[in-house]
PDB file of C-alpha atoms and ligand atoms in Angstrom:
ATOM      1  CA  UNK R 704       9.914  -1.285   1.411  1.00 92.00           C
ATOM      2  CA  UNK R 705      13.425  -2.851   1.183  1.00 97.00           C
ATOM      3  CA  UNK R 706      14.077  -6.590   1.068  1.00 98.00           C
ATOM      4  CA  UNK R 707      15.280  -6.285   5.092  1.00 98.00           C
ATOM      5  CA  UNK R 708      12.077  -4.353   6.218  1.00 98.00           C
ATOM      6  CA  UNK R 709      10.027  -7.113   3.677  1.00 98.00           C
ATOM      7  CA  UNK R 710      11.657  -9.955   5.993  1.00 98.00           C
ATOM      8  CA  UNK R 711      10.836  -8.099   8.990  1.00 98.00           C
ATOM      9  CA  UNK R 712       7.447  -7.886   8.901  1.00 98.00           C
ATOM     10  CA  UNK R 713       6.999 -11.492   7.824  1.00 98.00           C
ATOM     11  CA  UNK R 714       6.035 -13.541  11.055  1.00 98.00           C
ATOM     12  CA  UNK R 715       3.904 -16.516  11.748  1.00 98.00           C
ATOM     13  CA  UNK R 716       0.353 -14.443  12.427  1.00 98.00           C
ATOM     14  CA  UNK R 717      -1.550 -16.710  14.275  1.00 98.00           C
ATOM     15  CA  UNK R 718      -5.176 -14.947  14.913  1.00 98.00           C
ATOM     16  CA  UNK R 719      -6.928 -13.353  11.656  1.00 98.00           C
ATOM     17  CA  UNK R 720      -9.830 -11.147  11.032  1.00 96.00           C
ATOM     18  CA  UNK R 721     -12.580 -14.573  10.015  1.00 88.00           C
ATOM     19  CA  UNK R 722     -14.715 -11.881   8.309  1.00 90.00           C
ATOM     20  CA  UNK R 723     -12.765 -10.420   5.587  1.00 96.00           C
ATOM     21  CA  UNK R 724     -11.693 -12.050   2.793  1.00 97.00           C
ATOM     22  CA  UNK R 725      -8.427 -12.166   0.559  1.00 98.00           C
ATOM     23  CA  UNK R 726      -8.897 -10.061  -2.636  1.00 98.00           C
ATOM     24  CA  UNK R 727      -8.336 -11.862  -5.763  1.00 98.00           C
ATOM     25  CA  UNK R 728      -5.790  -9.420  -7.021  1.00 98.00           C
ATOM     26  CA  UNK R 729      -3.976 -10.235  -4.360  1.00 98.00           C
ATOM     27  CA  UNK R 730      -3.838 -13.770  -3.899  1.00 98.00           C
ATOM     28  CA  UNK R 731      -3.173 -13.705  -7.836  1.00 98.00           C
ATOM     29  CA  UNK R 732       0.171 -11.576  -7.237  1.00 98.00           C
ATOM     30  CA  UNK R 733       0.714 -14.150  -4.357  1.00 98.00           C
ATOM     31  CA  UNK R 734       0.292 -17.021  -6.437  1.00 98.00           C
ATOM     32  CA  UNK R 735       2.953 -15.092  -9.077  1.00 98.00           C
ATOM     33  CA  UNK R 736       5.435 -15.056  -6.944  1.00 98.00           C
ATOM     34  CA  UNK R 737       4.733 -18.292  -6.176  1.00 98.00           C
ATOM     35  CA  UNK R 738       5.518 -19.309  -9.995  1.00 98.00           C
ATOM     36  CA  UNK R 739       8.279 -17.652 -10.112  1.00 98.00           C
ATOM     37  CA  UNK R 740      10.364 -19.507  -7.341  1.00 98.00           C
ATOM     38  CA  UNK R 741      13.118 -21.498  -8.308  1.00 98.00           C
ATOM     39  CA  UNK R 742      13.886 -24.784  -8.272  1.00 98.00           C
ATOM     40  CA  UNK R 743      16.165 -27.485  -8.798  1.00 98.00           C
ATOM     41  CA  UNK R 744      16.911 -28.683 -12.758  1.00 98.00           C
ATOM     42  CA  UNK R 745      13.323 -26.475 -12.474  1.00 98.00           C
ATOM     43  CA  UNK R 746      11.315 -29.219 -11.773  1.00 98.00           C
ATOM     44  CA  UNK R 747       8.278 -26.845 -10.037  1.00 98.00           C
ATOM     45  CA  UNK R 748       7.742 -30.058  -8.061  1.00 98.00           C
ATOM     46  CA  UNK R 749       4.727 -28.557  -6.394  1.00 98.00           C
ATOM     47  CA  UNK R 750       0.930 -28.504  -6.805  1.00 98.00           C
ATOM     48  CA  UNK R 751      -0.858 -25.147  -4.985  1.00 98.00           C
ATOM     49  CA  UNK R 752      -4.497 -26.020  -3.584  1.00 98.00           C
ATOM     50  CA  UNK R 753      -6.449 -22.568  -2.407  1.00 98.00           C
ATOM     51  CA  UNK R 754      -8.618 -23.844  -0.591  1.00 98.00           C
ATOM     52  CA  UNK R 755     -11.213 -21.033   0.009  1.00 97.00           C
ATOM     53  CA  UNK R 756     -14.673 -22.818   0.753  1.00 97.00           C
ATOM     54  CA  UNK R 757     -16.003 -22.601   4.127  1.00 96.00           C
ATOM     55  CA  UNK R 758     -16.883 -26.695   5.105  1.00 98.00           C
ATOM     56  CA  UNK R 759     -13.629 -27.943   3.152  1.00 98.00           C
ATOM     57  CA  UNK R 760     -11.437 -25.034   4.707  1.00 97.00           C
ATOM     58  CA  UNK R 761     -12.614 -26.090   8.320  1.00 97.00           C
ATOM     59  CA  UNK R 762     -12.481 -29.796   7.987  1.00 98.00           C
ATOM     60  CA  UNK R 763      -8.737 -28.862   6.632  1.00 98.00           C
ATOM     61  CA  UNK R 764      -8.204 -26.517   9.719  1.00 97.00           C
ATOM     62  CA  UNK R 765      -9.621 -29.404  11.965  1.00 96.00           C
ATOM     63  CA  UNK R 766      -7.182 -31.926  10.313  1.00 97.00           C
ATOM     64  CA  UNK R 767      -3.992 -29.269  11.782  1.00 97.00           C
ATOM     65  CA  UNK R 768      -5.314 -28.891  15.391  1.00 94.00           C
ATOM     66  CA  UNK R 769      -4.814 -31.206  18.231  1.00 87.00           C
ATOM     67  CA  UNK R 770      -7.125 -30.761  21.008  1.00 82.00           C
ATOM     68  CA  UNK R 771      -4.843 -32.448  23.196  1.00 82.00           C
ATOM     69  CA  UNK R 772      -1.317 -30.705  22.279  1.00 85.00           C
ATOM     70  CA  UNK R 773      -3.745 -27.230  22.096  1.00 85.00           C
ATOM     71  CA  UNK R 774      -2.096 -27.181  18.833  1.00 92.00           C
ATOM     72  CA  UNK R 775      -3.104 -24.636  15.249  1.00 96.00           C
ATOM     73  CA  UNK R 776      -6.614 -23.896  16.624  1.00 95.00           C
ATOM     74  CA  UNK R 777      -6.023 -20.663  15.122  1.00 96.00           C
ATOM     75  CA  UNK R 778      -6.244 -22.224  11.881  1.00 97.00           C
ATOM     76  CA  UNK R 779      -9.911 -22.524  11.572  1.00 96.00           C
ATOM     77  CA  UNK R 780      -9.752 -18.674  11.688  1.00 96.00           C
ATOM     78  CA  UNK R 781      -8.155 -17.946   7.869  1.00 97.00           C
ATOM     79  CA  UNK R 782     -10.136 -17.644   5.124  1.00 97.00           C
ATOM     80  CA  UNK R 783      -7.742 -19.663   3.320  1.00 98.00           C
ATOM     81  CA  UNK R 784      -5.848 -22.690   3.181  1.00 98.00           C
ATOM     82  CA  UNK R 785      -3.058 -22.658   0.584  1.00 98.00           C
ATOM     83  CA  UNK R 786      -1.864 -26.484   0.666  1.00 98.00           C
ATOM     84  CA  UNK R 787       1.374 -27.028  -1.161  1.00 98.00           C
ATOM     85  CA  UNK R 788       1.286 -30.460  -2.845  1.00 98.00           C
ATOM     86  CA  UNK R 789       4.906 -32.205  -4.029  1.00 98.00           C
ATOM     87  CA  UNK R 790       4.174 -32.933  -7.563  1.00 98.00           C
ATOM     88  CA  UNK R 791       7.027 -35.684  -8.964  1.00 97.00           C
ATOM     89  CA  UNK R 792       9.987 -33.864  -9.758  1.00 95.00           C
ATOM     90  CA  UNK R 793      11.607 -33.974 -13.484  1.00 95.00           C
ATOM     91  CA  UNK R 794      14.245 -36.512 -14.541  1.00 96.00           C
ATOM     92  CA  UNK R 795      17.437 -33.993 -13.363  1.00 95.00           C
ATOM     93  CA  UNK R 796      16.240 -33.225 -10.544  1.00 95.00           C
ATOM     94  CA  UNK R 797      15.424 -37.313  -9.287  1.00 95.00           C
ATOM     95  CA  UNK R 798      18.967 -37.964 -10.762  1.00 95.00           C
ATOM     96  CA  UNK R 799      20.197 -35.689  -8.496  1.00 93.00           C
ATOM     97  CA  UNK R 800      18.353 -36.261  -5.812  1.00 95.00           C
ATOM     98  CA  UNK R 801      19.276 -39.603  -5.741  1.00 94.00           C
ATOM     99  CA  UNK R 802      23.081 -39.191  -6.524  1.00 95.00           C
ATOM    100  CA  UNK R 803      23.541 -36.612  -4.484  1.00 94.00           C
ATOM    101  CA  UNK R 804      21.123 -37.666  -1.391  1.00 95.00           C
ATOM    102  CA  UNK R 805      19.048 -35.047  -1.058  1.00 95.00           C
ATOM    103  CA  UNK R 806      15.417 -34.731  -1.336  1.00 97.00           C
ATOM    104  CA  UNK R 807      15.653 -31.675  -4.058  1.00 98.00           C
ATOM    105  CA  UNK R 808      11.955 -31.345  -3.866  1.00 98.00           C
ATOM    106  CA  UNK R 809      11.483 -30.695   0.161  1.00 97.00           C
ATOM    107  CA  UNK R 810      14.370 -27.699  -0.444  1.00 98.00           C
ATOM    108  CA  UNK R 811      12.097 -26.414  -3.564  1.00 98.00           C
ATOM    109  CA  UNK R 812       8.963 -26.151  -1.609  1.00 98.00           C
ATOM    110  CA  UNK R 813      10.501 -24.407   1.363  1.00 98.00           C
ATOM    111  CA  UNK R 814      11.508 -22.161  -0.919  1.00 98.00           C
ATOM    112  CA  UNK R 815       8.320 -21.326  -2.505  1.00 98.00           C
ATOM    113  CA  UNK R 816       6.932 -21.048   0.744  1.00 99.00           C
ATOM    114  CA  UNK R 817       8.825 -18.317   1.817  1.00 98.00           C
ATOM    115  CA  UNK R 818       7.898 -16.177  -1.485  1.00 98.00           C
ATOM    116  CA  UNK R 819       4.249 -17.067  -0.866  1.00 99.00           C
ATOM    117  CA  UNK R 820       4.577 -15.782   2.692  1.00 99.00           C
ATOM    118  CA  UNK R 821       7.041 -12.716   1.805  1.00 98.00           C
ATOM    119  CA  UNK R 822       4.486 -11.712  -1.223  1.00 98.00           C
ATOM    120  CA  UNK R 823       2.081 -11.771   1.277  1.00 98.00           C
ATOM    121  CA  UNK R 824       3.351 -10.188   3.746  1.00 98.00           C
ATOM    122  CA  UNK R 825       4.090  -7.332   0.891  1.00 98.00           C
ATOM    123  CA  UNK R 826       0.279  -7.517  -0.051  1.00 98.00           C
ATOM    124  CA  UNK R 827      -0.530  -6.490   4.025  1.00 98.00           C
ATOM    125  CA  UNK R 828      -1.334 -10.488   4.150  1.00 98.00           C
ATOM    126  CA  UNK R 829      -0.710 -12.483   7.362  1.00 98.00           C
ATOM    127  CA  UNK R 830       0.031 -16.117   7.363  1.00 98.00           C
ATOM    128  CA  UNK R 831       1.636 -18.735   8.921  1.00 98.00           C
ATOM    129  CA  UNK R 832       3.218 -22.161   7.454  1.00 98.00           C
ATOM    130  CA  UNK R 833       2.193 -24.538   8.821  1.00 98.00           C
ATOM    131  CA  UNK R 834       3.950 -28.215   9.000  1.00 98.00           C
ATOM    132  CA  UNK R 835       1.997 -30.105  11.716  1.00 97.00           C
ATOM    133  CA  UNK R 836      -1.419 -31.893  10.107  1.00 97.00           C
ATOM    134  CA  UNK R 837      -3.188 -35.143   9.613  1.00 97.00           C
ATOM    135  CA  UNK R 838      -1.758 -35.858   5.929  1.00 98.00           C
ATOM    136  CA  UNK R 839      -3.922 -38.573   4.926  1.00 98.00           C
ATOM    137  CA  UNK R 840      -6.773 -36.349   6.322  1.00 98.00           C
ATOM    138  CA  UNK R 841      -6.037 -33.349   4.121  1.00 98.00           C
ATOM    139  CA  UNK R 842      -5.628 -35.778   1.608  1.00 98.00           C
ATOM    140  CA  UNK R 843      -8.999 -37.726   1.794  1.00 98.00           C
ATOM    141  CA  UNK R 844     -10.910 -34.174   1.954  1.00 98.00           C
ATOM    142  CA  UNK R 845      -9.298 -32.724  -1.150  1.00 98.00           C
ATOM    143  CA  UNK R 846      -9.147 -36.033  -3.124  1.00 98.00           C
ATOM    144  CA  UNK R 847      -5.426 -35.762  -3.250  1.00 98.00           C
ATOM    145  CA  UNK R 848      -4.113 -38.825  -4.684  1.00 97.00           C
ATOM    146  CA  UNK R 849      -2.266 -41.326  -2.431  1.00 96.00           C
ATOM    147  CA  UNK R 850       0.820 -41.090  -3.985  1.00 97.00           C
ATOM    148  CA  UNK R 851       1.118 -37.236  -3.530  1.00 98.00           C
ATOM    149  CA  UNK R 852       3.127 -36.113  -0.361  1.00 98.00           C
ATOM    150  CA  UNK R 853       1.496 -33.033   1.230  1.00 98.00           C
ATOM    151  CA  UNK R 854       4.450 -31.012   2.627  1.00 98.00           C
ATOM    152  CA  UNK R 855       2.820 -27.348   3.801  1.00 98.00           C
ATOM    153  CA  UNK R 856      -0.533 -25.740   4.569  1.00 98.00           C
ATOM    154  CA  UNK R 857      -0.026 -22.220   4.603  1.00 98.00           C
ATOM    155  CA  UNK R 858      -2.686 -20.153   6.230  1.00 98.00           C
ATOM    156  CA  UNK R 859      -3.440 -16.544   4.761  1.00 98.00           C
ATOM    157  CA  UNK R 860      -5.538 -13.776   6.313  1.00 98.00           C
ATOM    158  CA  UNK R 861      -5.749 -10.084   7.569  1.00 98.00           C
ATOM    159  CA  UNK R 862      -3.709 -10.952  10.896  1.00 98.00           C
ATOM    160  CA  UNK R 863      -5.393  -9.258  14.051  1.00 98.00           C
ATOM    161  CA  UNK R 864      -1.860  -9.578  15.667  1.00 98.00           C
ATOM    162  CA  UNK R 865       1.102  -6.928  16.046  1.00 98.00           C
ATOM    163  CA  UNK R 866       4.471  -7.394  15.328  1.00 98.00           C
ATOM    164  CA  UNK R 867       6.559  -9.210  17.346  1.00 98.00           C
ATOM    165  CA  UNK R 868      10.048  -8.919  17.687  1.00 97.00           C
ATOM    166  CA  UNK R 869      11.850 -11.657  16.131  1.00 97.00           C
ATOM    167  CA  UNK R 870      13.599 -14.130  18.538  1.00 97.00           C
ATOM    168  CA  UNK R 871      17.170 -15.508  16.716  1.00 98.00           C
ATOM    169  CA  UNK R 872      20.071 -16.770  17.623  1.00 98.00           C
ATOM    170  CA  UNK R 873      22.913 -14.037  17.022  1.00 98.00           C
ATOM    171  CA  UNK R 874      24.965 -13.786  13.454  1.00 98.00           C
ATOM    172  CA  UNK R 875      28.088 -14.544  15.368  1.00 97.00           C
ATOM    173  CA  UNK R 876      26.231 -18.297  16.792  1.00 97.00           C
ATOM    174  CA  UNK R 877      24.750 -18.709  12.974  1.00 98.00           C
ATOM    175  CA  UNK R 878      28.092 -17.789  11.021  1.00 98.00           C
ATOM    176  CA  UNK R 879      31.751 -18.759  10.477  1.00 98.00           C
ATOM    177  CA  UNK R 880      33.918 -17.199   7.632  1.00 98.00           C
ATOM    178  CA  UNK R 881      36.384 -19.366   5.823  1.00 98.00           C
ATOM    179  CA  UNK R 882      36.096 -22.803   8.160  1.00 97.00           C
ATOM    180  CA  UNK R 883      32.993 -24.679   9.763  1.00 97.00           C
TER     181      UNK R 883
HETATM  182  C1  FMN U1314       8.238 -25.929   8.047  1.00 74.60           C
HETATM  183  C2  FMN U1314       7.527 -25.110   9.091  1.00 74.60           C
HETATM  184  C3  FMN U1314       6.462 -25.662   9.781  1.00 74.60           C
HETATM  185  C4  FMN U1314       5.763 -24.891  10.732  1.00 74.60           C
HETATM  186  N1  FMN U1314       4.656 -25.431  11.352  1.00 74.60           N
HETATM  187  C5  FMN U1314       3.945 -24.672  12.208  1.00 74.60           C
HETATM  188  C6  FMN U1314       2.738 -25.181  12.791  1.00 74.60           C
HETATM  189  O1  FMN U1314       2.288 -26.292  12.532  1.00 74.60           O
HETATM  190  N2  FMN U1314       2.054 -24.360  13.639  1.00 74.60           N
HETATM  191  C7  FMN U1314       2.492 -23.095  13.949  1.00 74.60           C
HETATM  192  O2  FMN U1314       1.819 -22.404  14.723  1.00 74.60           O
HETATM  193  N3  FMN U1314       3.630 -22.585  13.402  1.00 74.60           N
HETATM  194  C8  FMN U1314       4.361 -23.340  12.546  1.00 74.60           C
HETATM  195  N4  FMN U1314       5.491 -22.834  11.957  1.00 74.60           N
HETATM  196  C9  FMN U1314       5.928 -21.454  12.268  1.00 74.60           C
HETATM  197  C10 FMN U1314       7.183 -21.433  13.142  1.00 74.60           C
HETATM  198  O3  FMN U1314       6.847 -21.797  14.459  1.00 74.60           O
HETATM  199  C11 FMN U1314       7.787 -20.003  13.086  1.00 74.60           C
HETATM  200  O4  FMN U1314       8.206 -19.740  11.771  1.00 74.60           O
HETATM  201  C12 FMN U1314       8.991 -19.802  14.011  1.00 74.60           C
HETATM  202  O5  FMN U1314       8.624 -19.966  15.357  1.00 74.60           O
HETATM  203  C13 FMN U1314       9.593 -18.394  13.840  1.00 74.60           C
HETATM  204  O6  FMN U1314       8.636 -17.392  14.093  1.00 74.60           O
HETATM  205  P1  FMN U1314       8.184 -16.334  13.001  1.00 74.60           P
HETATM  206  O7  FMN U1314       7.701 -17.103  11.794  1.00 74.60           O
HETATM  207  O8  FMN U1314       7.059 -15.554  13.647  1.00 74.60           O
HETATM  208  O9  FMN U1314       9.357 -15.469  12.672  1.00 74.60           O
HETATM  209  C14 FMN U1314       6.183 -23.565  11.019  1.00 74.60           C
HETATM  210  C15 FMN U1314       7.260 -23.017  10.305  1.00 74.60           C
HETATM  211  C16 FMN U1314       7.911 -23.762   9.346  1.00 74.60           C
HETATM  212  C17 FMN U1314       9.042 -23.134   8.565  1.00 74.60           C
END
């Protein structure tokens, strides 16, 4: 499959088969490309929680839904939860960070969460980032420490959905050569 076709396939799946599990293999090769994302002053400023058992993986599911909005109900469906913790970043990277004015880390994990989701999606793996959750809920049910920032649950599964086509603004809206 070439890189374009890899980024083709990936979409947010947002229904998954509840019965059938992730192979080990799999989430291990997952979990290598996860490793080898990079980083600023490579600082890995990230934590990965899999979080596989059935209770803690629906209380976590519940924590992302919103009855009222009708918002990640779907999420109770994956068989897991792969929470992306920011882990405090190395000196380099705070110095720059805080010279420059950018969070380094937030940049770091939204990269890593695109090679989780592109491995998977190269594994045959649905799943679906997702950036709308109860933080200090997620946080009290998997005894993250307050001082840890939970940035992304990403939900894996065998997605029940087709392909959609991808909705994006055109090259010529996204791109200028040479000047803003
Ligand atoms: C940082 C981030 C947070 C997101 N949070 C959610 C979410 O809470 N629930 C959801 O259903 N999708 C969520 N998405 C998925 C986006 O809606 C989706 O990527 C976008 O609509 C493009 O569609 P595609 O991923 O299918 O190409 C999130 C995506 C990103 C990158």
């Amino acid at each position: 499959m070439s890189f374009l076709d890899l980024v083709s396939k990936r979409q947010s799946d947002r229904a998954f088969d509840p019965h059938r599990q992730i192979e080990q293999e799999k989430l291990d090769r997952i979990l290598q490309a996860a490793q080898l994302a990079p980083s600023a002053c490579n600082a890995q400023p990230w934590h990965f929680i899999i979080v596989k058992d059935e209770l803690l993986r629906h209380q976590v599911a519940d924590a992302t839904s919103t009855k009222m909005l009708g918002i990640n109900h779907f999420t109770k469906q994956a068989p897991i939860h792969l929470i992306i913790v920011e882990e405090p970043a190395n000196f380099s990277s705070r110095m720059g960070s805080f010279f420059k004015k950018k969070h380094f880390p937030h940049i770091d994990i939204g990269i890593v969460a695109e090679h989780i989701c592109l491995a998977a999606t190269d594994e045959g793996i649905g799943s679906c980032m997702i950036g709308w959750f109860d933080e200090k809920r997620i946080k009290k049910i998997l005894n993250i420490p307050s001082s840890n920032n939970v940035v992304l649950d990403i939900v894996l599964g065998y997605s029940t959905q087709d392909l959609r086509p991808k909705k994006r603004k055109e090259i010529k809206e996204l791109v200028s050569y040479d000047k803003y």
